[in-house]
Coordinates of C-alpha atoms in Angstrom, one line a residue:
X21 CA 121.3 -248.3 116.0
X22 CA 118.7 -247.3 118.5
X23 CA 118.2 -243.6 118.9
X24 CA 117.2 -243.9 122.5
X25 CA 118.6 -246.0 125.3
X26 CA 116.6 -246.8 128.4
X27 CA 118.8 -248.3 131.2
X28 CA 117.4 -249.7 134.4
X29 CA 120.0 -250.1 137.1
X30 CA 119.0 -252.3 140.1
X31 CA 122.4 -252.6 141.7
X32 CA 124.1 -250.2 144.1
X33 CA 127.0 -250.7 146.5
X34 CA 125.8 -254.3 146.9
X35 CA 127.0 -255.1 143.3
X36 CA 129.5 -252.3 142.5
X37 CA 130.7 -253.6 139.2
X38 CA 127.2 -254.0 137.8
X39 CA 126.2 -250.6 139.1
X40 CA 129.3 -248.9 137.7
X41 CA 128.7 -250.6 134.3
X42 CA 125.2 -249.2 134.1
X43 CA 126.3 -245.6 134.8
X44 CA 129.3 -245.9 132.5
X45 CA 127.2 -247.2 129.6
X46 CA 124.7 -244.4 130.2
X47 CA 127.4 -241.7 130.3
X48 CA 129.2 -243.0 127.2
X49 CA 125.9 -243.2 125.3
X50 CA 125.1 -239.6 126.3
X51 CA 128.6 -238.5 125.1
X52 CA 127.9 -240.3 121.8
X53 CA 124.8 -238.3 121.2
X54 CA 122.3 -241.0 122.1
X55 CA 119.1 -240.0 124.0
X56 CA 119.5 -241.7 127.4
X57 CA 117.0 -242.4 130.2
X58 CA 118.6 -244.0 133.2
X59 CA 116.2 -245.5 135.8
X60 CA 117.3 -246.0 139.4
X61 CA 115.7 -248.9 141.2
X62 CA 116.5 -251.1 144.1
X63 CA 119.7 -250.3 145.8
X64 CA 120.7 -247.8 143.1
X65 CA 117.9 -245.6 144.4
X66 CA 120.2 -244.2 147.0
X67 CA 122.2 -242.5 144.3
X68 CA 119.3 -240.1 143.7
X69 CA 120.2 -238.4 147.0
X70 CA 122.9 -235.6 147.2
X71 CA 126.2 -236.9 148.4
X72 CA 125.4 -240.6 148.1
X73 CA 127.3 -241.2 144.8
X74 CA 130.5 -239.7 146.4
X75 CA 130.4 -242.6 148.9
X76 CA 130.6 -245.2 146.1
X77 CA 134.0 -246.6 145.3
X78 CA 135.2 -249.1 142.7
X79 CA 138.9 -249.3 141.7
X80 CA 139.6 -248.4 138.1
X81 CA 136.1 -247.0 137.6
X82 CA 135.1 -243.4 136.8
X83 CA 133.8 -241.5 139.8
X84 CA 130.0 -242.0 140.1
X85 CA 129.3 -238.3 140.7
X86 CA 131.0 -237.4 137.4
X87 CA 129.0 -240.0 135.6
X88 CA 125.8 -238.7 137.1
X89 CA 126.6 -235.2 136.2
X90 CA 127.3 -236.1 132.6
X91 CA 124.1 -238.1 132.3
X92 CA 122.0 -235.3 133.8
X93 CA 123.7 -232.7 131.5
X94 CA 122.1 -234.3 128.3
X95 CA 120.0 -237.2 129.5
X96 CA 117.4 -238.1 132.1
X97 CA 117.6 -239.8 135.4
X98 CA 114.5 -241.2 137.0
X99 CA 114.0 -242.7 140.4
X100 CA 111.4 -245.5 140.6
X101 CA 108.3 -244.4 142.6
X102 CA 107.9 -247.6 144.6
X103 CA 111.7 -247.7 145.3
X104 CA 111.6 -244.1 146.5
X105 CA 108.6 -244.8 148.8
X106 CA 110.2 -247.8 150.3
X107 CA 113.2 -245.7 151.2
X108 CA 111.1 -242.7 152.3
X109 CA 112.7 -240.6 149.5
X110 CA 110.6 -237.7 148.2
X111 CA 111.0 -235.3 145.3
X112 CA 112.4 -232.6 147.7
X113 CA 115.2 -235.0 148.7
X114 CA 116.6 -235.9 145.3
X115 CA 119.4 -234.3 143.2
X116 CA 118.3 -231.4 140.9
X117 CA 117.2 -232.9 137.6
X118 CA 116.2 -236.3 139.0
X119 CA 112.5 -237.1 138.6
X120 CA 110.4 -239.7 140.4
X121 CA 108.1 -241.8 138.1
X122 CA 106.6 -245.3 138.0
X123 CA 106.4 -248.5 136.0
X124 CA 103.9 -247.1 133.5
X125 CA 106.4 -244.4 132.4
X126 CA 109.2 -246.9 132.3
X127 CA 107.2 -249.3 130.1
X128 CA 106.2 -246.4 127.8
X129 CA 109.8 -245.3 127.4
X130 CA 111.2 -248.9 127.0
X131 CA 108.6 -249.7 124.2
X132 CA 109.2 -246.5 122.2
X133 CA 110.2 -246.7 118.6
X134 CA 113.9 -247.1 117.9
X135 CA 114.5 -247.7 121.7
X136 CA 116.9 -250.2 123.2
X137 CA 116.3 -251.2 126.9
X138 CA 119.1 -252.6 129.1
X139 CA 118.8 -253.8 132.7
X140 CA 121.8 -254.0 135.0

């Protein structure tokens, strides 16, 4: 089993089930002791901002703010540099614990030893 899981979520409120699955898998992996790096890209970028996850609703799904809190407690959340720039999001705007980084960092993480990468 991979010791690290890198998850890129491209979906947001535009594809709620896919979005929720990515956050759920990340939170379950963290709870299972797996090192997790969750990347927010595309429409999921908005969830890097305070209060935005609370606006997300999907029946029978765990609340997105709770999933984000559990991921940040023991994992890492990164907002894509270009996605942030396109939405005029800066480091001062994001939730505490969320970093902004680019494709080079994503590739480095995804190609690490004993790493599994997933894209939602």
